[in-house]
Coordinates of C-alpha atoms in Angstrom, one line a residue:
Chain A
M1 CA 100.1 -59.1 -3.9
K2 CA 102.6 -56.7 -5.3
K3 CA 105.6 -55.8 -3.2
M4 CA 105.0 -52.6 -1.2
S5 CA 107.5 -50.3 0.5
V6 CA 107.1 -49.6 4.2
D7 CA 106.4 -46.0 3.4
D8 CA 103.4 -47.0 1.3
K9 CA 102.2 -49.3 4.0
L10 CA 102.4 -46.5 6.6
G11 CA 100.5 -44.4 4.1
I12 CA 97.5 -46.7 4.6
N13 CA 97.5 -46.3 8.3
K14 CA 95.7 -43.6 10.2
F15 CA 97.9 -41.2 12.2
Y16 CA 97.4 -38.1 14.2
P17 CA 100.9 -36.7 13.7
D18 CA 102.5 -34.6 16.5
E19 CA 105.1 -33.1 14.2
H20 CA 106.9 -30.9 16.7
N21 CA 106.9 -33.2 19.6
P22 CA 109.2 -36.2 19.1
H23 CA 108.3 -38.9 21.7
I24 CA 111.5 -40.7 21.1
E25 CA 115.0 -39.2 21.4
I26 CA 118.1 -40.7 20.0
D27 CA 121.8 -40.2 20.7
P28 CA 123.0 -38.7 17.4
D29 CA 126.6 -39.1 18.4
F30 CA 126.4 -42.8 19.0
K31 CA 128.8 -44.4 16.6
D32 CA 128.8 -48.2 16.9
E33 CA 127.7 -49.2 13.4
R34 CA 126.7 -52.8 14.4
E35 CA 124.4 -51.6 17.1
I36 CA 122.9 -48.9 14.9
M37 CA 122.2 -51.3 12.1
R38 CA 120.4 -53.6 14.5
V39 CA 118.0 -50.8 15.4
V40 CA 117.7 -49.8 11.7
K41 CA 116.7 -53.4 10.9
A42 CA 114.4 -53.8 13.9
C43 CA 112.1 -50.8 13.4
P44 CA 109.0 -52.1 11.7
A45 CA 108.3 -48.6 10.3
E46 CA 111.9 -48.1 9.0
L47 CA 112.2 -44.8 10.9
Y48 CA 115.9 -45.2 11.6
K49 CA 118.5 -44.6 8.9
Y50 CA 122.2 -44.9 8.9
E51 CA 123.8 -42.4 6.7
N52 CA 127.4 -41.1 6.5
G53 CA 128.3 -42.8 9.8
Q54 CA 125.4 -41.3 11.6
V55 CA 122.0 -42.5 12.9
I56 CA 119.1 -40.5 11.7
F57 CA 115.6 -40.8 13.2
N58 CA 112.2 -39.4 12.3
H59 CA 109.3 -40.2 14.8
E60 CA 106.5 -39.6 12.3
G61 CA 105.0 -43.0 11.3
C62 CA 106.0 -44.6 14.6
L63 CA 103.8 -47.7 15.3
E64 CA 104.5 -47.3 19.1
C65 CA 105.7 -50.9 19.6
G66 CA 108.9 -50.2 21.7
T67 CA 111.2 -52.5 19.7
C68 CA 113.9 -49.8 19.1
R69 CA 114.1 -49.2 22.9
V70 CA 114.4 -52.9 23.7
V71 CA 116.9 -53.6 20.9
S72 CA 119.1 -50.7 21.6
G73 CA 119.3 -51.4 25.3
G74 CA 119.7 -47.7 26.2
K75 CA 122.4 -47.1 23.6
V76 CA 120.9 -45.6 20.4
V77 CA 117.5 -44.7 21.9
R78 CA 118.0 -42.3 24.8
V79 CA 114.4 -41.5 25.7
W80 CA 111.3 -43.5 24.8
H81 CA 107.8 -42.4 25.6
Y82 CA 104.4 -42.9 24.0
P83 CA 103.1 -39.9 22.2
V84 CA 100.9 -37.6 24.2
G85 CA 97.3 -38.7 24.6
S86 CA 95.3 -39.0 21.4
M87 CA 98.3 -38.5 19.1
G88 CA 100.2 -41.0 17.0
I89 CA 98.9 -44.2 15.4
E90 CA 95.2 -45.0 15.4
Y91 CA 94.6 -48.7 14.7
R92 CA 91.3 -49.4 13.0
Q93 CA 91.9 -53.1 12.7
G94 CA 94.3 -54.0 15.5
Chain B
M1 CA 93.6 -34.7 47.6
S2 CA 91.6 -34.1 44.4
D3 CA 87.8 -34.2 44.3
D4 CA 87.6 -36.9 41.7
R5 CA 88.3 -39.9 43.9
F6 CA 87.5 -43.3 42.6
D7 CA 87.4 -46.7 44.1
A8 CA 89.7 -47.9 41.3
I9 CA 91.6 -46.4 38.4
I10 CA 92.6 -48.7 35.5
V11 CA 95.3 -47.6 33.1
G12 CA 94.7 -49.1 29.7
A13 CA 91.4 -50.1 27.9
G14 CA 92.6 -53.4 26.5
L15 CA 91.3 -56.9 27.4
A16 CA 92.7 -56.9 30.9
G17 CA 91.7 -53.3 31.7
S18 CA 88.1 -53.5 30.3
T19 CA 87.5 -56.9 31.9
A20 CA 88.6 -55.5 35.3
A21 CA 86.4 -52.4 34.7
L22 CA 83.4 -54.6 33.8
T23 CA 83.8 -56.8 36.9
L24 CA 84.3 -53.8 39.2
A25 CA 81.4 -51.8 37.8
K26 CA 79.1 -54.8 38.1
A27 CA 80.0 -55.0 41.8
G28 CA 78.9 -51.4 42.1
M29 CA 82.3 -49.8 42.4
E30 CA 83.3 -46.4 41.0
V31 CA 85.8 -47.1 38.4
L32 CA 87.7 -44.9 36.0
V33 CA 89.6 -46.3 32.9
V34 CA 92.3 -44.0 31.5
E35 CA 93.1 -44.8 27.9
R36 CA 95.7 -43.0 25.7
G37 CA 94.0 -43.8 22.4
N38 CA 91.1 -41.8 21.1
W39 CA 88.8 -44.7 21.9
A40 CA 89.2 -48.1 23.5
G41 CA 91.0 -50.3 21.0
A42 CA 92.7 -47.5 19.0
K43 CA 96.2 -48.5 20.2
N44 CA 95.6 -52.2 20.6
V45 CA 97.1 -54.9 18.4
S46 CA 97.5 -58.7 18.7
G47 CA 98.4 -61.6 16.4
G48 CA 94.9 -62.7 16.2
R49 CA 93.4 -65.6 18.2
L50 CA 91.4 -65.4 21.3
Y51 CA 90.7 -68.6 23.3
G52 CA 87.1 -67.9 24.4
H53 CA 87.0 -69.8 27.7
A54 CA 88.0 -66.9 30.0
L55 CA 85.5 -64.4 28.6
E56 CA 82.8 -67.1 28.4
K57 CA 82.9 -67.1 32.2
I58 CA 82.1 -63.4 32.4
I59 CA 79.8 -63.0 29.3
P60 CA 78.3 -66.4 28.5
G61 CA 77.8 -66.8 24.8
F62 CA 79.8 -63.7 24.1
A63 CA 80.7 -64.8 20.6
S64 CA 77.1 -64.4 19.4
E65 CA 77.2 -60.6 20.1
A66 CA 80.9 -59.7 20.1
P67 CA 82.7 -58.6 16.9
I68 CA 84.6 -61.8 16.5
E69 CA 86.0 -62.6 13.1
R70 CA 85.8 -66.4 12.6
K71 CA 85.6 -69.4 14.8
I72 CA 88.9 -71.3 14.4
T73 CA 88.2 -74.8 13.1
K74 CA 91.4 -75.6 11.3
E75 CA 95.0 -75.6 12.7
R76 CA 98.0 -75.6 10.5
I77 CA 101.7 -75.8 11.5
S78 CA 104.4 -75.5 8.8
L79 CA 108.1 -75.9 8.6
M80 CA 109.2 -73.8 5.7
T81 CA 112.2 -73.4 3.4
E82 CA 112.6 -70.8 0.7
T83 CA 110.6 -73.0 -1.8
A84 CA 108.8 -75.6 0.3
A85 CA 106.4 -76.0 3.2
T86 CA 105.9 -79.2 5.2
T87 CA 102.5 -78.7 6.9
I88 CA 100.5 -80.5 9.5
E89 CA 96.8 -79.7 9.3
Y90 CA 94.3 -80.6 12.0
N91 CA 90.6 -80.1 12.3
D92 CA 88.0 -81.7 14.4
E93 CA 84.3 -81.3 15.0
D94 CA 85.1 -80.7 18.7
M95 CA 86.7 -77.3 17.8
R96 CA 83.2 -76.0 17.2
R97 CA 82.1 -76.5 20.8
E98 CA 81.5 -73.1 22.5
E99 CA 83.2 -74.2 25.7
T100 CA 86.5 -74.8 23.9
A101 CA 86.2 -72.6 20.9
S102 CA 88.8 -70.0 19.8
Y103 CA 88.2 -67.1 17.6
S104 CA 90.2 -64.8 15.3
V105 CA 89.7 -61.2 16.4
L106 CA 90.8 -57.8 15.4
R107 CA 91.5 -55.9 18.6
S108 CA 90.5 -52.4 17.6
K109 CA 87.0 -53.7 17.0
F110 CA 86.9 -56.3 19.7
D111 CA 88.3 -54.1 22.5
K112 CA 85.9 -51.3 21.6
W113 CA 83.0 -53.7 22.1
L114 CA 84.3 -54.9 25.4
A115 CA 84.9 -51.4 26.7
E116 CA 81.3 -50.6 25.8
K117 CA 80.1 -53.5 27.8
A118 CA 82.0 -52.2 30.8
E119 CA 80.6 -48.7 30.2
A120 CA 77.1 -50.1 30.1
E121 CA 77.8 -51.5 33.6
G122 CA 78.7 -48.0 34.8
A123 CA 82.5 -47.9 34.4
M124 CA 83.8 -44.5 33.3
F125 CA 86.2 -44.2 30.4
V126 CA 88.4 -41.2 29.6
T127 CA 90.1 -41.6 26.3
G128 CA 92.8 -39.6 24.5
I129 CA 94.5 -39.2 27.9
H130 CA 97.9 -40.6 28.6
A131 CA 98.7 -41.4 32.2
D132 CA 102.2 -40.0 32.5
E133 CA 103.1 -40.7 36.1
M134 CA 102.0 -42.5 39.2
I135 CA 101.1 -40.7 42.4
V136 CA 102.9 -42.4 45.2
R137 CA 102.7 -41.3 48.9
D138 CA 104.6 -43.1 51.7
G139 CA 105.2 -46.0 49.4
K140 CA 101.6 -46.4 48.5
V141 CA 100.2 -45.9 45.0
C142 CA 97.3 -43.3 45.3
G143 CA 96.5 -42.5 41.7
V144 CA 97.9 -41.3 38.4
K145 CA 98.9 -38.0 36.8
A146 CA 98.0 -37.0 33.3
G147 CA 99.5 -33.7 32.4
D148 CA 98.4 -31.3 35.1
E149 CA 95.5 -33.5 36.0
E150 CA 95.7 -35.7 39.1
M151 CA 93.3 -38.6 39.5
E152 CA 93.2 -40.6 42.8
A153 CA 91.8 -43.9 43.9
D154 CA 92.1 -46.5 46.6
V155 CA 93.8 -48.7 44.1
V156 CA 95.3 -48.7 40.6
I157 CA 95.4 -51.5 38.0
L158 CA 98.1 -51.1 35.5
A159 CA 96.9 -52.7 32.3
D160 CA 98.9 -50.5 30.1
G161 CA 100.4 -53.1 27.8
V162 CA 103.6 -54.9 27.2
N163 CA 105.9 -51.8 27.6
S164 CA 104.1 -50.6 30.7
P165 CA 106.2 -47.5 31.4
L166 CA 104.2 -47.0 34.6
A167 CA 105.0 -50.4 36.0
Q168 CA 108.7 -49.8 35.0
S169 CA 108.6 -46.4 36.8
L170 CA 107.5 -48.2 40.0
G171 CA 110.3 -50.7 39.7
M172 CA 107.7 -53.5 39.6
K173 CA 108.7 -54.5 36.1
K174 CA 112.1 -54.6 34.6
E175 CA 113.0 -53.4 31.1
L176 CA 112.1 -56.1 28.6
A177 CA 115.1 -58.3 28.0
Q178 CA 116.1 -58.8 24.3
D179 CA 116.3 -62.5 24.5
Q180 CA 112.8 -62.7 26.2
T181 CA 111.0 -60.3 23.9
A182 CA 110.0 -60.5 20.3
V183 CA 108.8 -58.0 17.8
G184 CA 105.8 -58.8 15.7
V185 CA 104.9 -57.0 12.5
K186 CA 101.5 -57.6 10.9
E187 CA 99.5 -56.8 7.9
V188 CA 95.8 -57.0 7.8
I189 CA 95.0 -57.9 4.2
G190 CA 91.4 -57.4 2.9
L191 CA 89.8 -60.1 0.8
D192 CA 86.3 -61.1 -0.1
E193 CA 84.7 -63.2 2.7
K194 CA 83.8 -66.1 0.4
V195 CA 87.3 -66.0 -1.3
I196 CA 88.8 -66.6 2.1
S197 CA 86.5 -69.5 2.9
D198 CA 87.3 -71.1 -0.4
R199 CA 91.1 -70.6 -0.3
F200 CA 91.3 -72.0 3.2
G201 CA 88.7 -74.7 2.8
V202 CA 86.5 -73.5 5.7
A203 CA 82.8 -73.1 6.1
P204 CA 81.3 -69.6 6.4
G205 CA 82.1 -68.1 9.8
E206 CA 84.9 -70.6 10.4
G207 CA 88.6 -70.1 9.9
C208 CA 92.1 -71.2 10.1
A209 CA 95.0 -70.5 12.5
W210 CA 98.5 -71.1 11.1
M211 CA 101.9 -71.1 12.6
M212 CA 105.0 -71.2 10.4
A213 CA 108.7 -71.7 11.3
G214 CA 112.0 -71.7 9.4
F215 CA 111.9 -69.4 6.3
P216 CA 109.8 -66.7 7.9
S217 CA 112.4 -65.7 10.4
D218 CA 115.3 -66.6 8.1
G219 CA 116.4 -69.2 10.6
G220 CA 116.2 -66.9 13.7
I221 CA 114.1 -67.7 16.7
G222 CA 110.7 -66.6 15.5
G223 CA 108.2 -67.4 12.8
A224 CA 105.1 -66.3 11.1
C225 CA 101.4 -66.6 11.8
L226 CA 98.3 -66.3 9.7
Y227 CA 94.7 -66.0 11.0
T228 CA 91.7 -65.8 8.8
N229 CA 89.4 -62.9 9.8
K230 CA 85.8 -62.4 8.4
D231 CA 86.9 -60.5 5.3
S232 CA 90.6 -60.1 5.9
L233 CA 93.7 -62.1 6.8
S234 CA 96.1 -61.2 9.6
L235 CA 99.6 -62.2 8.5
A236 CA 102.5 -61.5 10.9
V237 CA 106.2 -62.2 11.3
V238 CA 107.6 -62.5 14.8
L239 CA 111.3 -62.3 15.6
T240 CA 113.1 -62.4 19.0
A241 CA 114.8 -59.1 19.6
S242 CA 118.2 -60.5 20.3
E243 CA 118.2 -62.2 16.9
I244 CA 117.7 -58.9 15.0
G245 CA 120.8 -58.2 12.9
N246 CA 121.7 -61.8 12.4
S247 CA 119.8 -62.0 9.1
E248 CA 120.5 -59.8 6.1
Y249 CA 116.8 -59.0 6.1
S250 CA 115.2 -56.3 8.3
V251 CA 112.1 -57.1 10.3
P252 CA 109.8 -55.4 7.7
Q253 CA 111.6 -57.2 4.9
L254 CA 111.0 -60.6 6.6
L255 CA 107.2 -60.0 6.4
E256 CA 107.4 -58.9 2.8
R257 CA 109.4 -62.1 2.0
V258 CA 106.7 -64.3 3.6
K259 CA 104.1 -62.6 1.4
Q260 CA 106.1 -63.6 -1.7
H261 CA 106.6 -67.2 -0.5
P262 CA 105.0 -69.7 -3.0
T263 CA 102.8 -71.2 -0.2
I264 CA 101.5 -67.8 0.9
A265 CA 101.4 -65.7 -2.3
P266 CA 98.4 -67.4 -3.9
L267 CA 96.4 -67.1 -0.7
I268 CA 96.8 -63.4 -0.5
E269 CA 96.5 -62.8 -4.2
D270 CA 94.4 -59.7 -5.1
G271 CA 94.4 -58.8 -1.4
K272 CA 94.3 -55.1 -0.4
L273 CA 96.4 -53.9 2.6
L274 CA 94.1 -52.5 5.2
E275 CA 96.6 -51.9 8.0
Y276 CA 100.3 -52.3 8.9
S277 CA 101.0 -52.7 12.6
A278 CA 103.7 -53.7 15.1
H279 CA 103.7 -55.0 18.7
L280 CA 106.1 -56.5 21.2
V281 CA 105.5 -60.0 22.5
T282 CA 107.0 -61.2 25.7
E283 CA 108.3 -64.8 25.3
G284 CA 110.1 -65.3 28.6
G285 CA 107.1 -67.1 30.0
Y286 CA 106.7 -67.9 33.7
N287 CA 110.2 -66.8 34.6
M288 CA 109.4 -63.3 33.2
I289 CA 106.4 -62.6 35.5
P290 CA 107.1 -59.3 37.3
T291 CA 106.0 -58.1 40.8
L292 CA 102.3 -58.4 40.5
Y293 CA 101.1 -56.2 43.4
R294 CA 102.3 -53.6 45.8
D295 CA 100.5 -51.2 48.2
G296 CA 97.7 -49.8 46.1
V297 CA 98.6 -51.3 42.8
L298 CA 98.2 -54.4 40.7
L299 CA 99.5 -55.4 37.2
A300 CA 97.4 -57.3 34.7
G301 CA 97.6 -58.7 31.2
D302 CA 100.5 -57.8 28.9
A303 CA 101.8 -55.3 31.6
A304 CA 102.4 -58.4 33.7
N305 CA 104.1 -60.2 30.8
M306 CA 101.3 -62.9 30.7
V307 CA 102.1 -64.5 27.4
I308 CA 103.3 -67.9 26.4
N309 CA 104.7 -68.9 23.1
I310 CA 104.6 -72.7 22.8
A311 CA 105.4 -72.9 19.0
Y312 CA 102.1 -74.3 17.9
T313 CA 100.2 -71.4 19.5
V314 CA 100.7 -68.1 21.2
R315 CA 98.5 -67.2 24.2
G316 CA 98.0 -64.0 26.0
M317 CA 94.5 -62.7 25.5
D318 CA 92.8 -65.3 27.7
F319 CA 95.4 -64.6 30.4
A320 CA 94.7 -60.9 30.1
I321 CA 91.0 -61.4 30.6
E322 CA 91.4 -63.8 33.5
S323 CA 94.0 -61.6 35.2
G324 CA 91.8 -58.5 34.8
R325 CA 88.9 -60.4 36.3
L326 CA 91.0 -61.7 39.3
A327 CA 92.5 -58.2 39.8
A328 CA 88.9 -56.9 40.1
E329 CA 87.9 -59.7 42.5
T330 CA 90.9 -58.9 44.6
I331 CA 89.8 -55.2 44.8
I332 CA 86.2 -56.1 45.6
K333 CA 87.4 -58.1 48.6
A334 CA 89.9 -55.4 49.6
K335 CA 87.1 -52.8 49.5
E336 CA 85.1 -54.9 52.0
K337 CA 88.1 -54.9 54.3
G338 CA 88.8 -51.3 53.6
D339 CA 92.5 -52.2 53.2
F340 CA 94.5 -51.9 49.9
S341 CA 97.9 -52.7 51.3
A342 CA 100.2 -55.2 49.7
S343 CA 99.3 -57.9 52.2
T344 CA 95.6 -57.7 51.3
L345 CA 96.3 -57.4 47.6
S346 CA 98.6 -60.5 47.8
S347 CA 95.5 -62.6 47.3
Y348 CA 95.7 -61.6 43.7
K349 CA 98.8 -63.6 43.3
T350 CA 97.3 -66.6 45.2
M351 CA 94.2 -66.5 42.9
L352 CA 96.4 -66.3 39.8
D353 CA 98.5 -69.2 41.0
N354 CA 95.4 -71.3 41.5
S355 CA 94.0 -70.2 38.1
F356 CA 94.8 -71.5 34.6
V357 CA 96.9 -68.4 34.1
M358 CA 99.8 -69.4 36.3
R359 CA 99.1 -73.1 36.1
D360 CA 99.6 -73.0 32.4
M361 CA 102.5 -70.5 32.4
M362 CA 104.3 -72.7 35.0
H363 CA 103.4 -75.9 33.0
H364 CA 105.1 -74.4 29.9
A365 CA 108.0 -72.8 31.8
R366 CA 110.5 -74.7 29.8
A367 CA 109.1 -73.6 26.4
P368 CA 111.5 -70.6 26.1
K369 CA 114.4 -73.0 26.5
L370 CA 113.0 -75.3 23.8
M371 CA 113.0 -72.4 21.3
E372 CA 116.7 -71.9 21.8
H373 CA 117.3 -75.1 19.8
K374 CA 118.1 -73.3 16.5
E375 CA 117.7 -76.5 14.6
I376 CA 113.9 -76.0 14.7
F377 CA 114.3 -72.8 12.7
T378 CA 117.3 -73.7 10.5
K379 CA 117.9 -77.4 9.8
Y380 CA 114.6 -79.2 10.5
P381 CA 112.6 -77.3 7.8
V382 CA 115.3 -78.3 5.3
M383 CA 115.4 -81.9 6.5
A384 CA 111.6 -82.2 6.1
K385 CA 111.8 -80.8 2.7
E386 CA 114.6 -83.2 1.6
V387 CA 112.7 -86.2 2.8
F388 CA 109.3 -85.3 1.4
S389 CA 110.9 -84.0 -1.8
E390 CA 112.4 -87.4 -2.6
M391 CA 109.3 -89.3 -1.5
F392 CA 107.0 -87.2 -3.8
T393 CA 109.3 -86.7 -6.7
I394 CA 108.7 -89.3 -9.4
D395 CA 110.6 -88.6 -12.6
G396 CA 111.9 -92.0 -13.9
N397 CA 115.1 -91.8 -11.9
P398 CA 115.9 -94.9 -9.8
R399 CA 113.9 -94.9 -6.5
R400 CA 115.7 -95.2 -3.2
H401 CA 114.4 -96.7 0.1
L402 CA 113.2 -94.1 2.7
M403 CA 116.1 -95.3 4.9
K404 CA 118.6 -94.3 2.2
F405 CA 117.6 -90.7 2.0
A406 CA 115.9 -90.0 5.3
M407 CA 119.0 -91.0 7.4
P408 CA 121.4 -88.7 5.6
A409 CA 118.9 -85.9 5.8
L410 CA 118.6 -86.5 9.5
K411 CA 122.4 -86.7 9.9
K412 CA 122.9 -83.4 8.1
S413 CA 120.6 -81.7 10.5
G414 CA 122.4 -82.8 13.6
G415 CA 121.7 -86.5 13.9
I416 CA 119.2 -88.7 15.6
F417 CA 120.5 -88.0 19.1
K418 CA 120.1 -84.3 18.7
L419 CA 116.6 -84.8 17.3
A420 CA 115.7 -87.1 20.2
G421 CA 117.1 -84.6 22.7
I422 CA 115.0 -81.8 21.2
G423 CA 112.1 -84.2 21.1
M424 CA 112.5 -84.9 24.8
D425 CA 112.7 -81.1 25.6
A426 CA 109.6 -80.6 23.6
L427 CA 107.8 -83.4 25.4
K428 CA 108.7 -81.7 28.7
A429 CA 107.9 -78.1 27.6
L430 CA 104.7 -78.5 25.6

């Protein structure tokens, strides 16, 4: 199989995006690069980026696993919820 | 008090939730299942193997009607380096017996079927509804809130999965500890049914379960697993959360790397990605079991951290089914007494302790400690490669006795006493 980017993989999944309602909130002022990079490397959907000394997050494409919350231990991820009912990822295989 | 009062509310239509619903509905109880996905199974993911015995007790012969993928008749365990794999393969006629059989499953399909079985018995499912909060009065759980909607019952079963924000909100379950929790990322790769049977050397309807250590987690505590489905493969990488950041590779990169490994690449050749998923796996075992009951509430399945990783297999689905059944049995008895206090519900824990769930979890209580021996993931795959490489390489160069090359390889990976020590730990944990 050819190499695939995570973006392309997410493109195959079925989502009901809740664009204006982020279910995860991060601390944009959190600065510890090492901790940020752990969350960046942890997220299966690559939704965390570290750019110009800052953590950037986009909730669309979230696989709702909870890894970022567990890895960051309350530091990078401030609030973690599931999306509201019926929104977000819909697994067809599982 | 709201008008919609149920005997029991179950949060989460996974294996634990739907099994509990099925058991309660069969006993004639009014039961409501609240599921945040648009249908039962829409949010559910697992590695891929269900040991059938627990469900067999509830629905005898279930495999003939349920959407199982393949019956597992071949086990593989590999220690991998970047270029090599040292593999043990096991198969036996006995694996085909219904009483001991295990099956590869895809949970979105399987859980949908199980929920329909519960529905057919009279359980009510509301889907696309996220239970946001617990209703607690005088310390007793009385129901759940979803948006403005309040739903009440004599008792609530939280079967809302590994994160279980509701069990955490009640203080019954702590936040998942990094060193006790792993992330799993999985691809379901579509392939022709016959191609899969041919590539894995299995008969139609039969399949392979495969655990891999070493290269897949880049030496971290973790590994990869592969399960053959009917016309797809489930290929996943698992890595303990506290290990993330130690490797130069990110978690999604680790999975991509396994797909390119010379052992795996030809097996997935021409495959088509059908889905990319992720899920947390609790690995703390018995020592991670949370508070299982309180006034008016019980925890079951993943919400209760009922998973064990014992290297050669990972189990959770049969625990989820059994705990769902026992939670329901507890509630049926509590209903007869008309008492849903913690003291009555404590029989749930007694029943679990006497069942294979806690017996097996306790039996393998040392397994998490065994996994802390990093040699298993770093040095031993290399040692195996070095020994077998010299054994199997014949190129006209002078041959050396096994002793001459096996001993240095062993020494390099920590020595014979280290290996014996880990071996002893393994004997005690597995």
